[in-house]
XYZ file of C-alpha atoms in Angstrom:
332
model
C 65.039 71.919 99.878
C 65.076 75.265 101.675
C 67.347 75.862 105.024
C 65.452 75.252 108.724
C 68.025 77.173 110.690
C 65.959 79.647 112.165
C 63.109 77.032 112.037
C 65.597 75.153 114.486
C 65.909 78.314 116.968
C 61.968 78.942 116.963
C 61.220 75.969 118.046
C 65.011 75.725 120.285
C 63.596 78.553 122.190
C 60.144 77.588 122.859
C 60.856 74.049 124.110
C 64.160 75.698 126.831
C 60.840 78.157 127.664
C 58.462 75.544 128.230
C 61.623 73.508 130.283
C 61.931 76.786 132.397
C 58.628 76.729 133.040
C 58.378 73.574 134.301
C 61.029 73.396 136.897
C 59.674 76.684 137.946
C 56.140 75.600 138.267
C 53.959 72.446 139.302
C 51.060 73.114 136.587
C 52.110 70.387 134.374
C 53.287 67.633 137.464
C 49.624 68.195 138.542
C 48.106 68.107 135.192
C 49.602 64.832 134.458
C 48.769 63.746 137.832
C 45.227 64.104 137.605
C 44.960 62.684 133.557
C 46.832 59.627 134.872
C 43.827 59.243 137.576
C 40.711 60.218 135.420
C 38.090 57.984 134.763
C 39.724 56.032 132.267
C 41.832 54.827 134.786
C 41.169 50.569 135.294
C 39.988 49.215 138.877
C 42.939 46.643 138.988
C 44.977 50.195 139.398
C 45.734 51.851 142.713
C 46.214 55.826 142.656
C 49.069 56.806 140.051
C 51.839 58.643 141.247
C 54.152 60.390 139.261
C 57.827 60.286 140.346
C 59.803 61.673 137.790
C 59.293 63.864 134.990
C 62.440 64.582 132.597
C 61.843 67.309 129.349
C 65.402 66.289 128.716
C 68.147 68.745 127.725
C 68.307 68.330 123.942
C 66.777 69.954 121.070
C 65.025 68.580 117.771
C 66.944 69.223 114.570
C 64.575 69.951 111.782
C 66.131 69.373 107.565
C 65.325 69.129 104.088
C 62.104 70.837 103.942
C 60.071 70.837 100.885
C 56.461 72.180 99.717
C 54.450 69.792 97.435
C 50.885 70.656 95.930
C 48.232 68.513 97.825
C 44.258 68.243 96.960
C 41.749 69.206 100.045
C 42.227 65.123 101.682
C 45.684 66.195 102.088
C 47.231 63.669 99.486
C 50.097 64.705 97.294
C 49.225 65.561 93.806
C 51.503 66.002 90.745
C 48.880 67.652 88.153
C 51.040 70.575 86.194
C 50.193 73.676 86.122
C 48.978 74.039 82.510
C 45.828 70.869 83.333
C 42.666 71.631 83.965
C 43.057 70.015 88.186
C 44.703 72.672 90.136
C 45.727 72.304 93.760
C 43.719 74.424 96.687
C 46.876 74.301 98.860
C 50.295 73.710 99.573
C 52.307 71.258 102.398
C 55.626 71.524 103.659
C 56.984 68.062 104.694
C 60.066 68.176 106.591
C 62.852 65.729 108.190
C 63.070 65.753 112.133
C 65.365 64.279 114.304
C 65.716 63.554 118.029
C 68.224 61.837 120.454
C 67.450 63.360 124.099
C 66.207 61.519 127.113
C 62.604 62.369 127.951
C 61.207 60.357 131.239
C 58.366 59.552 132.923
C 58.667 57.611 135.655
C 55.354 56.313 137.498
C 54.333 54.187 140.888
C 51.123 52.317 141.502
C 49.855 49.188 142.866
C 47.966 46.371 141.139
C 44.918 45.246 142.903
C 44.161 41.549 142.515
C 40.232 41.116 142.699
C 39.933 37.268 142.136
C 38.605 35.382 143.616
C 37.667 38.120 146.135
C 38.193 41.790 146.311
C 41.522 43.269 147.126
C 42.967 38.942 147.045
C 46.621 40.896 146.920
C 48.133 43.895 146.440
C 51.068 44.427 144.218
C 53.472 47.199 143.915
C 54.874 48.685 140.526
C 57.123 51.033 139.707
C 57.308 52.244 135.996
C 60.026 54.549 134.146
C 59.299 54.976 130.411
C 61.985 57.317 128.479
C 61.620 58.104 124.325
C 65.343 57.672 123.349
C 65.139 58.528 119.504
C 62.761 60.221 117.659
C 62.498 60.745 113.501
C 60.676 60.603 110.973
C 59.060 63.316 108.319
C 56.280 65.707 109.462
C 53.857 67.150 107.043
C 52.247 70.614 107.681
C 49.586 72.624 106.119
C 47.304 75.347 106.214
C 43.464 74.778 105.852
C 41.622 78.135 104.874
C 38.500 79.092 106.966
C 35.416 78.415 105.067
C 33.521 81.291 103.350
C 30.150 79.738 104.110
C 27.921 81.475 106.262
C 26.732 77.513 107.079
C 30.192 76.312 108.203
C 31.964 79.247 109.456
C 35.250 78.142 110.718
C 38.910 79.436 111.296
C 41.792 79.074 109.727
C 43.268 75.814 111.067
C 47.200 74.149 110.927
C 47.319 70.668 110.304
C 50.199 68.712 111.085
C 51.278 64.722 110.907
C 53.907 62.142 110.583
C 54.449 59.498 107.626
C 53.972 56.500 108.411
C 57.776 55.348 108.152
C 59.372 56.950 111.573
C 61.125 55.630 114.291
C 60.217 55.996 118.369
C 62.423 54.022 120.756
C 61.926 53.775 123.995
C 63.486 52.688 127.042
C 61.461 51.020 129.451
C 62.497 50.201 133.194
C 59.973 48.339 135.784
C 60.109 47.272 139.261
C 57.258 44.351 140.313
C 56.749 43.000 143.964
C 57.634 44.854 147.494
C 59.866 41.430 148.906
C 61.087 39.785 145.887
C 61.023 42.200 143.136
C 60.973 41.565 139.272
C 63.684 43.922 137.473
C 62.665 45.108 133.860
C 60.479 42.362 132.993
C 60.289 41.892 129.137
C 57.005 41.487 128.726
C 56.061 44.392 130.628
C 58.380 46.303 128.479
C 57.447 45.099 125.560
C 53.934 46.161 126.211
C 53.350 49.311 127.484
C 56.264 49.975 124.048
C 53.533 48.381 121.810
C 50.454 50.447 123.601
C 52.473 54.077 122.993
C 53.122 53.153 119.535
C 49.558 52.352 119.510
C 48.752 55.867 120.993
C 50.917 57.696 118.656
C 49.342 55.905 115.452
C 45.856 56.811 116.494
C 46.681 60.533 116.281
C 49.362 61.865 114.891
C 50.319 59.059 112.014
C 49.016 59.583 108.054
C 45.723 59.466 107.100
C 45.336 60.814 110.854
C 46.627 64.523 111.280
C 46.054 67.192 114.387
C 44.652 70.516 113.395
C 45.435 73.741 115.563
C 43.054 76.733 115.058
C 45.405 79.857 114.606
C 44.252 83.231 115.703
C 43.497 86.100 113.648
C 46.338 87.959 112.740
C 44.604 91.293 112.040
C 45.641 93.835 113.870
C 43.003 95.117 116.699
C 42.611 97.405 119.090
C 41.752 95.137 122.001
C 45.246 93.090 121.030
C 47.316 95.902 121.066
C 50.044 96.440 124.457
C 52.503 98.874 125.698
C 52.282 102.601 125.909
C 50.239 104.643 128.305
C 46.793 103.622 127.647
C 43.382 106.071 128.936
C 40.139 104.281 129.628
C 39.099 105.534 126.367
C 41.915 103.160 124.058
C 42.094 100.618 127.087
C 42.085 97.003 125.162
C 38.359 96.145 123.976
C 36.904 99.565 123.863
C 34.953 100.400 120.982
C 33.568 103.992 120.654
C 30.161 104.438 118.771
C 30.461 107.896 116.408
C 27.919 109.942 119.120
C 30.650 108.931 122.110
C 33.369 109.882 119.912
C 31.811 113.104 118.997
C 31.331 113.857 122.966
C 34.811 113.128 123.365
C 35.758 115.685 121.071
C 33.544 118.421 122.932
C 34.755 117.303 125.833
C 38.753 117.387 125.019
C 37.532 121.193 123.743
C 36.423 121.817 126.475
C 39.228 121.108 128.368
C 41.453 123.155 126.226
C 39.381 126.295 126.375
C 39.684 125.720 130.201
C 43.316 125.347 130.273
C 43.732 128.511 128.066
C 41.474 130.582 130.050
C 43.168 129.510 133.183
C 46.403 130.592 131.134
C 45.616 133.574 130.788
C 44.089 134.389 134.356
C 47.810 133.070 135.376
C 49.329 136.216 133.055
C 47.142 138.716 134.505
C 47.920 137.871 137.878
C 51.365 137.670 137.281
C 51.659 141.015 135.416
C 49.264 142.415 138.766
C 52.006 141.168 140.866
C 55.163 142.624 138.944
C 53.106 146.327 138.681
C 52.716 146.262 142.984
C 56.434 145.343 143.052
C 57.402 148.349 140.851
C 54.888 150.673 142.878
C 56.323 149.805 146.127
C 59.893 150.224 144.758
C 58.832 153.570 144.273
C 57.522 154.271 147.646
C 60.147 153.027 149.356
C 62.649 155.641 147.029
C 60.768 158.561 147.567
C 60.300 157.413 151.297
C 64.592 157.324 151.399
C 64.543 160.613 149.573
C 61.913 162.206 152.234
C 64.241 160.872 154.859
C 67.595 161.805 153.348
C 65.826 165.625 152.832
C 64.721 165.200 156.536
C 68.853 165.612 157.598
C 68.872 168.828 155.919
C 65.230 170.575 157.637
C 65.115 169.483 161.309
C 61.965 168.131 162.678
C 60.932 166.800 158.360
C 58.441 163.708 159.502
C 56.298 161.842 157.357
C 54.626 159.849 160.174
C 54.183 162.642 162.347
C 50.323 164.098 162.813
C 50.898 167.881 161.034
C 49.413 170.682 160.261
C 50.259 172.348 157.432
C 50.249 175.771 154.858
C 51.672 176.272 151.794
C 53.387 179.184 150.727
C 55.207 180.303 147.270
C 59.280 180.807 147.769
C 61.207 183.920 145.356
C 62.204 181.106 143.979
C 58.685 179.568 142.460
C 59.214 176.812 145.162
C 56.696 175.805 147.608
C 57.497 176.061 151.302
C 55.129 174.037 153.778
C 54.817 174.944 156.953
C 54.449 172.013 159.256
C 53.624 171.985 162.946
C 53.887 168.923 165.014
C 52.114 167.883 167.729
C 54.407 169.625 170.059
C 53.479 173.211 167.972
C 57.558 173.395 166.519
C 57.698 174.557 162.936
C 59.464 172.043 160.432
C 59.218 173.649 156.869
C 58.938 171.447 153.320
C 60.572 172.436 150.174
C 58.572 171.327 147.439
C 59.281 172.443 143.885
């Protein structure tokens, strides 16, 4: 027999989910609700109400699992493995367990139609509450059909042997004056009509199957990360689109670079002006500082000027100003 543990916190932590859930939320109140009043509902019945609805607080404690060889009906088959009949699958049949207090609790009225419509009407009030719970489950895996004819998924069927216990505990209120507490035979019906319920689908040769998704990984299935339109979930790109994607993310690179190097050149513009206007501005301090020494030197002065070699191989410039005083200019 192999260990459930982590079987036991699987399933643990999907049932306190579901609970959650539930308190949370009035999806399954309503659901309920509205089965309870479908169609199949008899005309001696007034509109169901439910008034209670306990998931209890307990978990169920699943044991002694073992995997047995079964033949494509499900049955158990002890063939070895050197004879000619081999087995198609395998089936895990395990022991569960259950003590919790699950309740549904129900009001309606009974309408009494003989000898004339609506003769009386009589109030109920129902609480129904599975107690215990155990027996041994059987679960397989039924392979998807290679046919193109009868194409179907791969399906998990599950079951119970037909040697489990349900108990129930069943309370009822009849009449609005003088009420009936827990009548027996109600009790002892509706018990018979869920056992009846549970045989019907879930007890051997019966079995449930639940189709299972593909487990493949896909695109479309795939979450998290930053996603572009182009690997959003469910896009498929043909090889023409994906070949225009590539031109297109070229294109946006030779863009970028040209724009990169645009950026350098302006940049390298920018740092050669700042240079050439630190030099005007020293040659401008210089012009001033030789200013001190030659009265009336003045760059921003309308001149005249003449040039005229020194003994000294310098250049002297005359300069007149507009007020005809000589300034001279040194220039070697």
């Amino acid at each position: 027999p192999e260990s459930l543990d982590w079987f036991n916190v699987l399933i643990a932590q999907t049932i306190a989910q579901f609970r959650a859930d539930a308190q949370h939320d009035d999806a399954i109140l309503t659901s309920l609700t509205r089965a309870l009043n479908g169609a199949s509902r008899p005309d001696f019945l007034d509109e169901i109400k439910v008034t209670e609805l306990s998931l209890g607080e307990d978990f169920p404690i699943f044991s002694n699992c073992r995997v047995i060889p079964v033949d494509d009906d499900g049955i158990a088959t002890s063939a070895p493995h050197g004879s000619g009949r081999e087995s198609k699958r395998l089936q895990a049949r395990m022991d569960v367990d259950l003590s919790d207090f699950i309740t549904l609790a129900l009001e309606t009225k009974l309408l009494l139609n003989y000898p004339k419509p609506l003769t009386a009407i009589l109030p109920v009030a129902l609480a129904v509450s599975v107690v215990r719970f155990s027996g041994t489950l059987s679960m397989s895996f039924i392979p998807s059909s290679s046919s193109p004819a009868h194409n179907t998924a791969t399906t998990m069927a599950f079951s119970f042997l037909d040697d489990y216990r349900l108990d129930f505990s069943i309370r009822s209120l009849v009449g609005s004056r003088s009420r009936l507490q827990d009548v027996p035979k109600i009790a002892s019906l509706v018990e018979k009509r869920l056992h009846d319920w549970f045989d019907e689908r879930c007890v051997e040769p019966r079995f449930q199957e639940i189709a299972l998704p593909s487990l493949w990984p896909r695109k479309k299935n795939t979450r998290g990360g930053e996603e572009t339109p182009e690997a959003a979930p469910g896009a498929s790109m043909s090889r023409k689109e994906a070949k225009m994607a590539a031109k297109e993310v070229e294109r946006g690179i030779m863009a970028e670079a040209r724009r990169e190097v645009e950026r350098e050149a302006e940049e390298k513009a920018e740092r050669e002006r700042a240079r050439q206007w630190e030099r005007d501005a020293a040659e401008e301090e210089e012009l001033e500082g030789m200013g001190g020494a030659i009265p009336h030197l003045n760059r921003r002065t309308p001149v005249a000027s003449c040039r005229s070699r020194s003994s000294n191989n310098s250049y002297i410039t005359k300069v007149e100003n507009i007020n005809n005083t000589p300034s001279y200019h040194i220039n070697s």
